[in-house]
Every structure is written in C-alpha cells, then in structure tokens.
Amino acid sequence: MKIKSVRTRVFEWKGKVVPPQAHFCTNASDILFERGDAMGSFRFHGWLVVEIETDTGIVGIGNCALAPRVAKEIIDLYLAPICIGEDPFDSEYIWQKMYRRTHAWGRKGIGMAAISAIDLAIWDIMGKAVNKPVFKLLGGRTKEKIWTYASKLYANDNLDLFLEEAQGYLNQGFTALKMRFGYGPKDGPAGMRRNIEQVRALRELAGPDVDIMLECYMGWTLEYARRMLPKLAEFEPRWLEEPVIADDIEGYIELKKMGIMPISGGEHEFTGHGFKDLLERRAVDVIQYDTNRVGGITAARKINAMAEAWSVPVIPHAGQMHNYHLTMASTASPMAEFFPVFDVEVGNELFYYVFKGEPQPVNGYIQLDDDKPGLGLEISEQYLNDFNIIE
C-alpha cells in the first residue's frame, strides 16, 4: 500500500457567529494596550482538513486549526511531496522525514501543526487498513470509558448567567468543570476581586465533590500570578492552567515551587523535545498538549510514555477524536477535556461543524467504539453551505 495523493482544504466559517462577552477570557495580549480586539488573534473560525488517499482506495482524514491557510501551503508545497509514494505503515519514517526536512523552520508552531495533520491522516489510514480503531493500535483500552470535564465555561460579568451555564453542566452529570478568568494584571485589584468572586461562586454552586479547573490562557504575569495563587487556594482547584506565556518556563517553575496548587500547561508546546524540557525542569504538574499541534499521534504517544515515567498526568487540550484515542490507550491520561456543541464563538466548537462521528458524553463520560476503524471521523456535509472552502 502506497500514498497516492494528499488533498488539503480550508473550511472557513461564514455562518452565524456569537460575539464573545467582554472579559470572557484573559490572553497573552492583555498586557498590552489595545485599540482593537485583544482576543481576535486567538479566535479561529477556520479549520484545515487533510485527506490522504492510498493506491488501495483508503482515505485517511487529518486536521489542524492553527493558521489553516498557512498550514495548507506548508503541506501542499513541502510535506505532500515527502509523503507521496510512501507506505503509510512506515509512519515513524514519514514523520521523521517531514520533521527533519523542515527542521530549519518547522520545529514548532504552524510547521508542526501541518506535520500533525498529515500524521493524523496516516494513523487513520492504518486503523482503516486493519479494521481497528486507532486506540487499539496504540495499546488498546486502558479504561472502561473516558471521564471528561466540561470546558466551555468562559468568564461572564453577569454572574447569574455564568452560574446558570455551570448548573447546566452539573445537570448533565459532569463532575468536573473548567472556568476562564476574565481579568488580568492591567485590571488591578478590582479585577482580582472579580476573579475571586467568580471562583467562589462556582465552588459554592458545585460543592466540594466536583473538580474545578481555572484557566488563564497565558493572560497573567509571574508577579500577578504570585499574588493570585494564595487568594485562590481556599477553592482547591484541580489545576491553574497556563498562568504565563508558554515561553516563560521559569515562571511555571516558580509558580509550581510555591506548592499552593497544581500548575498545568503545554497546549502551546511542541514535540517530545519540548515536553522533555518541561518534565526535566519540573515545570508543570499536568501536561496539556493537543495532538493536532504537538506533532500528531506519532509524537504524542512518545510524550505519554515520558509523562508516565515522570508520573505527570496528560490531559490533552480540546478533547476531539485525535486526543480521545490517545487518552483511551494511556494510563498517563486520567481524563479528557470536552467542549459541548455550541454556536460558533471562539472556534473550538467548529470541529463539530466540520466533522461527524465525535462521541457525546453521557453523565460526564464518553465512550469509543471498539468496532469503528481509524479515528472514526467523517467530513460532515450538513453545514457545507456555511463554509467558504479553499482548495
């Protein structure tokens, strides 16, 4: 079996969009003065879909959501020629060839997201070729079902609406919730107070038997986080996520050393080399790569093995099938993130408009089908008219 063709398409949403609330989530641009939309560069309303066809007629599907137009060009110009003619079961060789031949510029960021999309499609082919789900190729089932946390709880200055949304997830059976902070360093003590009020309200609603996670999305500084952590300790969060920018590894180390609460990160880190650094420097308590960014399944499974050896849990970013298969197959992964189906807002929910086959949680757990080959995804035709599709 050989790879015959690589097709890339960018699906850009042109349908209804829900404008985010003000202060709905801190982000890395918050430290700057802004004349426009500070969160604009972190919203993504496009998705790259990669379809790799073999000479036996099998088509594997991969995807990535980071700068999809640029990722498409990288695949079309550089990666597709590397892959065509290769046996998809030589997945490690193909990955290494893509990684090493683009090493001068592709080690991190969009270059690695493009490699990830190709790699996902190759694993989808391998699963389909042997009529097994991908998690069976990764070692098989390590848990009966996957515990998930509800993750679309953005900050809202209307506390009643915020709590109403949280209660909805509790009513669905979720026993873990993640909220975003809406205020950061430039908002001063008043912003700190608003952050604390929101966490306190969520903890009081959820009670002591529900895990709550707190996300900063790189919107704080080390100095601000040092001041905030003692104020948050009483609410016993399961973790504080991305308190500082991804390159500030020393900041992560300092916050972790405070010993007040677990510190998580890795959503914006790439390949096993990046996570080797985080693990050896003891920078994070929880790893949160995204498989369609980090280097695909080929890279992610190596990170899982390292994390298991260091006893650091891996809870991938964003849920989605490419992450669920790794979570199912690894004892390093105790749970998964889940974004509910929702009108298009930030962009994570766009996955459901592009693809079909994603499992939905029941009482806070999702299940993968033992008999569905590959990743278990198909391209949905239901919303095609709501996309501008770039070939």
Coordinates of N, CA, C and O in Angstrom, one line a residue, residues 187-351:
D187 N -5.9 45.1 35.0 CA -7.2 45.4 35.6 C -7.1 45.6 37.1 O -8.1 46.0 37.8
G188 N -5.9 45.5 37.7 CA -5.6 45.9 39.1 C -6.4 45.1 40.1 O -7.0 44.0 39.9
P189 N -6.4 45.6 41.3 CA -7.1 45.0 42.5 C -8.6 44.7 42.2 O -9.1 43.7 42.6
A190 N -9.3 45.6 41.5 CA -10.7 45.4 41.2 C -10.9 44.2 40.3 O -11.8 43.4 40.5
G191 N -10.0 44.0 39.3 CA -10.0 42.8 38.5 C -9.8 41.5 39.3 O -10.4 40.5 39.1
M192 N -8.8 41.6 40.3 CA -8.5 40.4 41.1 C -9.8 40.1 41.9 O -10.2 38.9 42.0
R193 N -10.5 41.1 42.4 CA -11.7 40.8 43.2 C -12.8 40.1 42.3 O -13.4 39.2 42.8
R194 N -12.9 40.6 41.1 CA -13.9 40.0 40.2 C -13.5 38.5 39.9 O -14.4 37.6 39.9
N195 N -12.2 38.2 39.7 CA -11.8 36.8 39.5 C -12.1 36.0 40.7 O -12.7 34.9 40.5
I196 N -11.8 36.5 41.9 CA -12.1 35.7 43.1 C -13.6 35.5 43.3 O -14.0 34.4 43.7
E197 N -14.4 36.5 43.1 CA -15.8 36.4 43.2 C -16.4 35.2 42.3 O -17.3 34.5 42.7
Q198 N -15.8 35.2 41.1 CA -16.4 34.2 40.1 C -16.0 32.8 40.6 O -16.8 31.8 40.5
V199 N -14.7 32.6 41.0 CA -14.3 31.3 41.5 C -15.1 30.9 42.7 O -15.6 29.7 42.9
R200 N -15.3 31.8 43.7 CA -16.1 31.5 44.9 C -17.5 31.1 44.5 O -18.0 30.1 45.1
A201 N -18.1 31.8 43.6 CA -19.5 31.4 43.2 C -19.6 30.0 42.6 O -20.5 29.3 42.9
L202 N -18.6 29.7 41.8 CA -18.6 28.4 41.1 C -18.4 27.3 42.2 O -19.0 26.3 42.1
R203 N -17.4 27.5 43.1 CA -17.2 26.5 44.1 C -18.4 26.3 45.0 O -18.8 25.2 45.3
E204 N -19.1 27.4 45.3 CA -20.3 27.3 46.2 C -21.4 26.5 45.4 O -22.1 25.7 46.0
L205 N -21.5 26.8 44.1 CA -22.5 26.1 43.3 C -22.2 24.6 43.2 O -23.1 23.7 43.4
A206 N -21.0 24.3 42.9 CA -20.6 22.9 42.6 C -20.4 22.1 43.8 O -20.6 20.8 43.7
G207 N -20.1 22.7 44.9 CA -19.9 21.9 46.1 C -18.5 21.3 46.2 O -17.7 21.4 45.2
P208 N -18.2 20.5 47.2 CA -16.8 20.0 47.4 C -16.5 18.8 46.6 O -15.3 18.4 46.5
D209 N -17.4 18.1 46.0 CA -17.2 16.9 45.3 C -17.1 17.0 43.8 O -17.0 16.0 43.1
V210 N -17.0 18.2 43.3 CA -16.8 18.5 41.9 C -15.4 19.2 41.7 O -15.1 20.1 42.4
D211 N -14.6 18.6 40.8 CA -13.4 19.3 40.5 C -13.6 20.6 39.7 O -14.5 20.6 38.8
I212 N -12.9 21.6 40.1 CA -13.0 22.8 39.2 C -11.5 23.2 38.8 O -10.6 23.0 39.6
M213 N -11.4 23.6 37.6 CA -10.1 23.9 37.0 C -10.2 25.4 36.6 O -11.2 25.9 36.2
L214 N -9.1 26.1 36.7 CA -9.0 27.5 36.4 C -8.0 27.8 35.3 O -6.9 27.4 35.4
E215 N -8.5 28.5 34.3 CA -7.6 28.8 33.1 C -7.3 30.3 33.0 O -8.3 31.1 33.0
C216 N -6.1 30.6 32.7 CA -5.6 32.0 32.5 C -5.3 32.2 31.0 O -5.2 33.4 30.6
Y217 N -5.1 31.2 30.2 CA -4.8 31.3 28.8 C -3.6 32.3 28.6 O -3.7 33.2 27.7
M218 N -2.6 32.2 29.4 CA -1.4 32.9 29.2 C -1.6 34.4 29.5 O -0.7 35.3 29.1
G219 N -2.7 34.8 30.2 CA -3.0 36.2 30.3 C -2.5 36.9 31.6 O -2.7 38.1 31.8
W220 N -1.8 36.1 32.4 CA -1.2 36.7 33.6 C 0.3 36.8 33.5 O 0.9 36.2 32.6
T221 N 0.9 37.6 34.4 CA 2.4 37.6 34.5 C 2.8 36.9 35.8 O 1.9 36.5 36.6
L222 N 4.0 36.6 35.9 CA 4.5 35.9 37.1 C 4.2 36.6 38.3 O 3.7 36.1 39.3
E223 N 4.4 37.9 38.3 CA 4.2 38.7 39.5 C 2.7 38.7 39.9 O 2.3 38.5 41.1
Y224 N 1.8 38.8 38.9 CA 0.4 38.8 39.2 C -0.1 37.4 39.7 O -0.9 37.3 40.6
A225 N 0.5 36.4 39.1 CA 0.1 35.0 39.5 C 0.5 34.7 40.9 O -0.2 34.1 41.7
R226 N 1.7 35.2 41.3 CA 2.2 35.0 42.6 C 1.2 35.7 43.6 O 1.0 35.1 44.7
R227 N 0.6 36.8 43.3 CA -0.3 37.4 44.2 C -1.7 36.7 44.2 O -2.3 36.7 45.2
M228 N -2.0 36.1 43.1 CA -3.3 35.5 43.0 C -3.4 34.1 43.6 O -4.4 33.7 44.2
L229 N -2.3 33.3 43.5 CA -2.4 31.9 44.0 C -2.8 31.8 45.4 O -3.7 31.0 45.7
P230 N -2.3 32.6 46.4 CA -2.7 32.4 47.8 C -4.2 32.7 47.9 O -4.9 32.1 48.8
K231 N -4.7 33.7 47.1 CA -6.1 34.0 47.2 C -7.0 32.9 46.7 O -8.2 32.9 47.0
L232 N -6.5 32.1 45.8 CA -7.3 31.0 45.2 C -7.2 29.7 45.9 O -8.0 28.8 45.6
A233 N -6.3 29.6 46.8 CA -6.0 28.3 47.5 C -7.3 27.7 48.2 O -7.5 26.5 48.1
E234 N -8.1 28.5 48.8 CA -9.2 28.0 49.5 C -10.3 27.3 48.7 O -11.0 26.5 49.2
F235 N -10.2 27.5 47.4 CA -11.2 26.9 46.5 C -10.8 25.6 45.9 O -11.5 24.9 45.2
E236 N -9.5 25.1 46.3 CA -9.0 23.8 46.0 C -9.1 23.5 44.5 O -9.7 22.4 44.1
P237 N -8.6 24.3 43.6 CA -8.7 23.9 42.2 C -7.9 22.7 41.8 O -6.8 22.5 42.4
R238 N -8.3 22.0 40.9 CA -7.5 20.8 40.4 C -6.2 21.3 39.7 O -5.2 20.6 39.8
W239 N -6.3 22.4 39.0 CA -5.1 23.0 38.5 C -5.4 24.4 38.1 O -6.5 24.8 37.9
L240 N -4.3 25.2 37.9 CA -4.3 26.5 37.3 C -3.6 26.4 36.0 O -2.4 26.0 35.9
E241 N -4.3 26.8 34.9 CA -3.8 26.5 33.6 C -3.2 27.7 32.9 O -3.8 28.8 32.9
E242 N -2.0 27.4 32.3 CA -1.3 28.5 31.5 C -1.3 29.8 32.2 O -1.8 30.8 31.6
P243 N -0.8 30.0 33.4 CA -0.8 31.3 34.0 C 0.0 32.3 33.4 O -0.2 33.5 33.5
V244 N 1.1 31.9 32.7 CA 2.0 32.8 32.0 C 2.2 32.3 30.6 O 1.8 31.2 30.2
I245 N 2.9 33.1 29.7 CA 3.1 32.7 28.3 C 3.9 31.5 28.3 O 4.7 31.1 29.2
A246 N 3.8 30.7 27.2 CA 4.4 29.4 27.0 C 5.9 29.4 27.1 O 6.5 28.5 27.6
D247 N 6.5 30.5 26.7 CA 8.0 30.6 26.7 C 8.6 30.9 28.1 O 9.8 30.8 28.3
D248 N 7.7 31.3 29.0 CA 8.2 31.6 30.3 C 8.3 30.4 31.2 O 7.5 30.3 32.2
I249 N 9.2 29.5 30.8 CA 9.2 28.2 31.6 C 9.7 28.5 33.0 O 9.2 27.8 34.0
E250 N 10.6 29.5 33.2 CA 11.0 29.8 34.6 C 9.8 30.3 35.4 O 9.7 30.0 36.6
G251 N 8.9 31.0 34.8 CA 7.7 31.4 35.5 C 6.9 30.2 36.0 O 6.4 30.2 37.1
Y252 N 6.7 29.2 35.1 CA 6.0 28.0 35.5 C 6.7 27.3 36.7 O 6.1 26.8 37.6
I253 N 8.0 27.2 36.6 CA 8.8 26.6 37.6 C 8.6 27.3 39.0 O 8.4 26.6 40.0
E254 N 8.6 28.6 39.0 CA 8.5 29.4 40.2 C 7.1 29.2 40.8 O 6.9 29.0 42.0
L255 N 6.1 29.2 40.0 CA 4.7 29.0 40.5 C 4.5 27.6 41.0 O 3.8 27.4 42.0
K256 N 5.0 26.6 40.3 CA 4.9 25.2 40.8 C 5.6 25.1 42.1 O 5.2 24.4 43.0
K257 N 6.8 25.7 42.3 CA 7.6 25.6 43.6 C 6.8 26.2 44.7 O 7.1 25.9 45.9
M258 N 5.9 27.1 44.5 CA 5.1 27.7 45.6 C 4.3 26.6 46.3 O 3.9 26.7 47.5
G259 N 3.9 25.5 45.6 CA 3.3 24.4 46.2 C 1.8 24.7 46.6 O 1.3 24.0 47.5
I260 N 1.2 25.7 46.1 CA -0.1 26.1 46.5 C -1.2 25.3 45.8 O -2.2 24.9 46.3
M261 N -1.0 25.1 44.5 CA -1.9 24.3 43.7 C -1.2 23.8 42.4 O -0.1 24.3 42.1
P262 N -1.7 22.7 41.8 CA -1.0 22.2 40.6 C -1.1 23.2 39.5 O -2.0 24.0 39.3
I263 N 0.0 23.3 38.7 CA 0.2 24.2 37.5 C 0.2 23.3 36.3 O 0.9 22.4 36.2
S264 N -0.7 23.7 35.3 CA -0.7 22.9 34.1 C -0.3 23.8 32.9 O -0.4 25.0 32.9
G265 N 0.1 23.1 31.8 CA 0.4 23.8 30.6 C 0.8 22.8 29.5 O 0.8 21.6 29.7
G266 N 1.3 23.4 28.4 CA 1.7 22.5 27.3 C 0.9 22.6 26.0 O 1.2 22.1 25.0
E267 N -0.3 23.3 26.1 CA -1.1 23.5 24.9 C -0.4 24.2 23.8 O -0.6 23.9 22.6
H268 N 0.6 25.0 24.1 CA 1.4 25.7 23.1 C 2.8 25.2 23.1 O 3.7 26.0 22.8
E269 N 3.1 24.0 23.4 CA 4.4 23.4 23.3 C 4.3 22.3 22.2 O 3.3 21.8 21.8
F270 N 5.5 21.9 21.7 CA 5.6 21.0 20.5 C 6.6 20.0 20.7 O 7.7 20.2 21.2
T271 N 6.3 18.8 20.2 CA 7.2 17.6 20.1 C 7.7 17.1 21.4 O 7.6 17.8 22.5
G272 N 8.2 15.9 21.4 CA 8.8 15.3 22.6 C 9.9 16.1 23.2 O 10.1 16.2 24.4
H273 N 10.7 16.8 22.4 CA 11.8 17.6 22.9 C 11.3 18.8 23.8 O 11.9 19.0 24.8
G274 N 10.2 19.4 23.4 CA 9.6 20.5 24.2 C 9.1 19.9 25.6 O 9.3 20.6 26.6
F275 N 8.5 18.8 25.6 CA 8.0 18.2 26.8 C 9.1 17.6 27.7 O 8.9 17.5 28.9
K276 N 10.1 17.1 27.0 CA 11.3 16.6 27.8 C 11.8 17.7 28.7 O 12.1 17.6 29.9
D277 N 11.9 18.9 28.1 CA 12.4 20.1 28.8 C 11.4 20.4 30.0 O 11.9 20.6 31.1
L278 N 10.1 20.4 29.8 CA 9.2 20.7 30.8 C 9.2 19.7 31.9 O 9.2 20.0 33.1
L279 N 9.4 18.4 31.6 CA 9.4 17.4 32.6 C 10.7 17.4 33.4 O 10.7 17.3 34.6
E280 N 11.8 17.5 32.7 CA 13.1 17.5 33.4 C 13.3 18.7 34.3 O 13.9 18.6 35.4
R281 N 12.7 19.8 33.9 CA 12.8 21.0 34.8 C 11.7 21.1 35.8 O 11.6 22.1 36.5
R282 N 10.8 20.1 35.8 CA 9.7 20.0 36.7 C 8.8 21.3 36.7 O 8.5 22.0 37.7
A283 N 8.5 21.7 35.5 CA 7.8 23.0 35.2 C 6.3 22.9 35.4 O 5.6 23.9 35.6
V284 N 5.7 21.7 35.1 CA 4.2 21.6 35.2 C 3.8 20.3 35.9 O 4.6 19.3 36.0
D285 N 2.6 20.4 36.5 CA 2.0 19.3 37.2 C 1.1 18.5 36.3 O 0.8 17.3 36.6
V286 N 0.7 19.1 35.2 CA -0.2 18.5 34.3 C 0.2 18.9 32.8 O 0.4 20.1 32.6
I287 N 0.3 17.9 31.9 CA 0.6 18.2 30.5 C -0.6 18.3 29.7 O -1.5 17.4 29.8
Q288 N -0.7 19.3 28.8 CA -1.9 19.5 28.1 C -1.6 19.8 26.6 O -2.1 20.7 26.0
Y289 N -0.9 18.9 25.9 CA -0.6 19.1 24.5 C -2.0 18.9 23.8 O -2.9 18.3 24.3
D290 N -2.0 19.3 22.5 CA -3.1 19.0 21.6 C -2.5 18.2 20.5 O -1.5 18.6 19.8
T291 N -3.0 17.0 20.2 CA -2.4 16.1 19.2 C -2.3 16.7 17.8 O -1.4 16.4 17.1
N292 N -3.3 17.6 17.5 CA -3.2 18.1 16.1 C -2.3 19.4 16.1 O -2.3 20.1 15.1
R293 N -1.5 19.6 17.1 CA -0.5 20.6 17.1 C 0.9 20.1 17.4 O 1.9 20.5 16.9
V294 N 0.9 19.1 18.4 CA 2.2 18.7 19.0 C 3.1 17.9 18.1 O 4.3 17.7 18.4
G295 N 2.5 17.4 17.0 CA 3.3 16.5 16.2 C 2.6 15.3 15.8 O 3.1 14.3 15.2
G296 N 1.3 15.3 16.1 CA 0.4 14.2 15.7 C 0.5 13.0 16.7 O 1.2 13.2 17.8
I297 N -0.1 11.9 16.4 CA -0.1 10.7 17.3 C 1.3 10.2 17.4 O 1.7 9.7 18.5
T298 N 2.1 10.3 16.4 CA 3.5 9.7 16.5 C 4.3 10.4 17.5 O 5.0 9.8 18.3
A299 N 4.1 11.8 17.7 CA 4.8 12.5 18.7 C 4.1 12.3 20.1 O 4.8 12.2 21.1
A300 N 2.8 12.4 20.1 CA 2.1 12.4 21.3 C 2.2 11.1 22.1 O 2.3 11.2 23.4
R301 N 2.3 10.0 21.5 CA 2.5 8.7 22.2 C 3.8 8.7 22.9 O 4.0 8.1 24.0
K302 N 4.8 9.3 22.3 CA 6.1 9.3 23.0 C 6.1 10.3 24.2 O 6.7 10.0 25.2
I303 N 5.4 11.4 24.1 CA 5.2 12.3 25.2 C 4.5 11.5 26.4 O 4.8 11.7 27.5
N304 N 3.4 10.8 26.0 CA 2.7 10.0 27.0 C 3.6 9.1 27.8 O 3.5 8.9 29.0
A305 N 4.5 8.4 27.1 CA 5.5 7.5 27.7 C 6.4 8.2 28.6 O 6.7 7.7 29.8
M306 N 6.9 9.4 28.2 CA 7.8 10.1 29.1 C 7.0 10.6 30.3 O 7.5 10.5 31.5
A307 N 5.8 11.1 30.1 CA 5.0 11.6 31.2 C 4.7 10.5 32.2 O 4.7 10.7 33.5
E308 N 4.4 9.3 31.7 CA 4.1 8.2 32.6 C 5.3 7.9 33.5 O 5.2 7.6 34.7
A309 N 6.5 7.9 32.9 CA 7.7 7.6 33.7 C 8.0 8.7 34.7 O 8.5 8.4 35.8
W310 N 7.5 9.9 34.5 CA 7.7 11.0 35.5 C 6.4 11.2 36.4 O 6.4 12.1 37.2
S311 N 5.4 10.3 36.2 CA 4.2 10.4 37.0 C 3.5 11.7 36.9 O 2.9 12.3 37.8
V312 N 3.5 12.3 35.7 CA 2.8 13.5 35.4 C 1.6 13.2 34.5 O 1.8 12.6 33.4
P313 N 0.4 13.5 34.9 CA -0.7 13.2 34.1 C -0.8 14.0 32.8 O -0.3 15.2 32.7
V314 N -1.4 13.4 31.8 CA -1.5 14.0 30.4 C -3.0 14.2 30.2 O -3.8 13.2 30.2
I315 N -3.5 15.4 30.0 CA -4.9 15.7 29.8 C -5.0 16.6 28.6 O -4.9 17.8 28.7
P316 N -5.1 16.0 27.4 CA -4.9 16.8 26.2 C -5.9 18.0 26.0 O -7.0 17.9 26.6
H317 N -5.5 19.0 25.3 CA -6.3 20.2 25.1 C -7.4 19.9 24.1 O -7.2 19.2 23.1
A318 N -8.6 20.3 24.4 CA -9.8 20.4 23.5 C -10.5 19.2 23.2 O -11.5 19.2 22.5
G319 N -10.2 18.0 23.8 CA -11.0 16.8 23.5 C -10.7 16.4 22.1 O -9.6 16.4 21.6
Q320 N -11.8 16.1 21.4 CA -11.7 15.8 19.9 C -11.1 14.4 19.7 O -10.3 13.9 20.5
M321 N -11.5 13.7 18.7 CA -11.2 12.3 18.5 C -9.7 12.0 18.5 O -9.2 11.0 19.0
H322 N -8.9 12.9 17.9 CA -7.4 12.6 17.9 C -6.8 12.5 19.3 O -5.8 11.8 19.5
N323 N -7.4 13.3 20.2 CA -7.0 13.2 21.6 C -7.6 12.1 22.4 O -7.0 11.5 23.2
Y324 N -8.8 11.8 22.1 CA -9.5 10.7 22.8 C -8.9 9.4 22.6 O -8.8 8.6 23.6
H325 N -8.4 9.1 21.4 CA -7.8 7.8 21.2 C -6.5 7.6 22.0 O -6.3 6.5 22.6
L326 N -5.7 8.7 22.1 CA -4.5 8.6 23.0 C -4.9 8.5 24.5 O -4.3 7.8 25.2
T327 N -5.9 9.2 24.9 CA -6.4 9.2 26.3 C -6.9 7.7 26.6 O -6.5 7.2 27.7
M328 N -7.6 7.1 25.7 CA -8.1 5.8 26.0 C -7.0 4.8 26.1 O -7.0 3.8 26.9
A329 N -5.9 5.0 25.4 CA -4.8 4.0 25.3 C -3.7 4.2 26.3 O -2.8 3.4 26.4
S330 N -3.8 5.2 27.1 CA -2.7 5.6 28.0 C -3.1 5.7 29.5 O -4.1 6.4 29.8
T331 N -2.4 5.0 30.4 CA -2.7 5.2 31.8 C -2.2 6.5 32.3 O -2.5 6.9 33.4
A332 N -1.4 7.2 31.5 CA -1.0 8.5 31.9 C -2.1 9.6 31.9 O -2.0 10.6 32.4
S333 N -3.2 9.2 31.2 CA -4.3 10.2 30.9 C -5.5 9.8 31.7 O -6.2 8.8 31.4
P334 N -5.8 10.5 32.8 CA -6.9 10.1 33.7 C -8.3 10.6 33.2 O -9.3 10.2 33.6
M335 N -8.2 11.7 32.3 CA -9.5 12.3 31.9 C -9.2 13.1 30.6 O -8.1 13.2 30.1
A336 N -10.3 13.6 30.1 CA -10.2 14.4 28.8 C -11.0 15.7 28.9 O -12.0 15.7 29.6
E337 N -10.6 16.7 28.2 CA -11.4 17.9 28.0 C -12.6 17.7 27.1 O -12.5 16.9 26.1
F338 N -13.7 18.4 27.3 CA -14.8 18.3 26.4 C -15.4 19.7 26.2 O -15.8 20.3 27.2
F339 N -15.5 20.1 24.9 CA -16.3 21.3 24.6 C -17.6 20.9 24.0 O -17.7 20.1 23.1
P340 N -18.7 21.3 24.6 CA -20.0 21.0 24.1 C -20.3 21.6 22.8 O -19.8 22.6 22.4
V341 N -21.2 20.9 22.1 CA -21.7 21.5 20.8 C -22.4 22.9 21.1 O -23.2 23.0 22.0
F342 N -22.0 23.9 20.3 CA -22.5 25.2 20.6 C -22.4 26.0 19.3 O -21.7 25.7 18.4
D343 N -23.1 27.2 19.3 CA -23.0 28.1 18.2 C -21.5 28.5 18.1 O -20.8 28.6 19.1
V344 N -21.1 28.8 16.9 CA -19.6 29.2 16.7 C -19.3 30.5 17.4 O -20.0 31.5 17.2
E345 N -18.3 30.4 18.3 CA -17.9 31.5 19.1 C -16.4 31.7 19.0 O -15.9 32.4 18.2
V346 N -15.7 31.0 19.9 CA -14.2 31.1 19.9 C -13.6 30.3 18.7 O -12.7 30.8 18.0
G347 N -14.1 29.1 18.5 CA -13.6 28.3 17.4 C -13.5 26.8 17.7 O -13.6 26.0 16.8
N348 N -13.3 26.4 19.0 CA -13.2 25.0 19.3 C -14.5 24.2 18.9 O -14.4 23.1 18.4
E349 N -15.6 24.9 19.0 CA -16.9 24.2 18.6 C -17.0 24.0 17.1 O -17.8 23.1 16.7
L350 N -16.1 24.6 16.3 CA -16.2 24.4 14.9 C -15.9 23.0 14.5 O -16.3 22.6 13.4
F351 N -15.2 22.3 15.3 CA -14.9 20.9 15.0 C -16.1 20.1 14.7 O -16.1 19.2 13.8

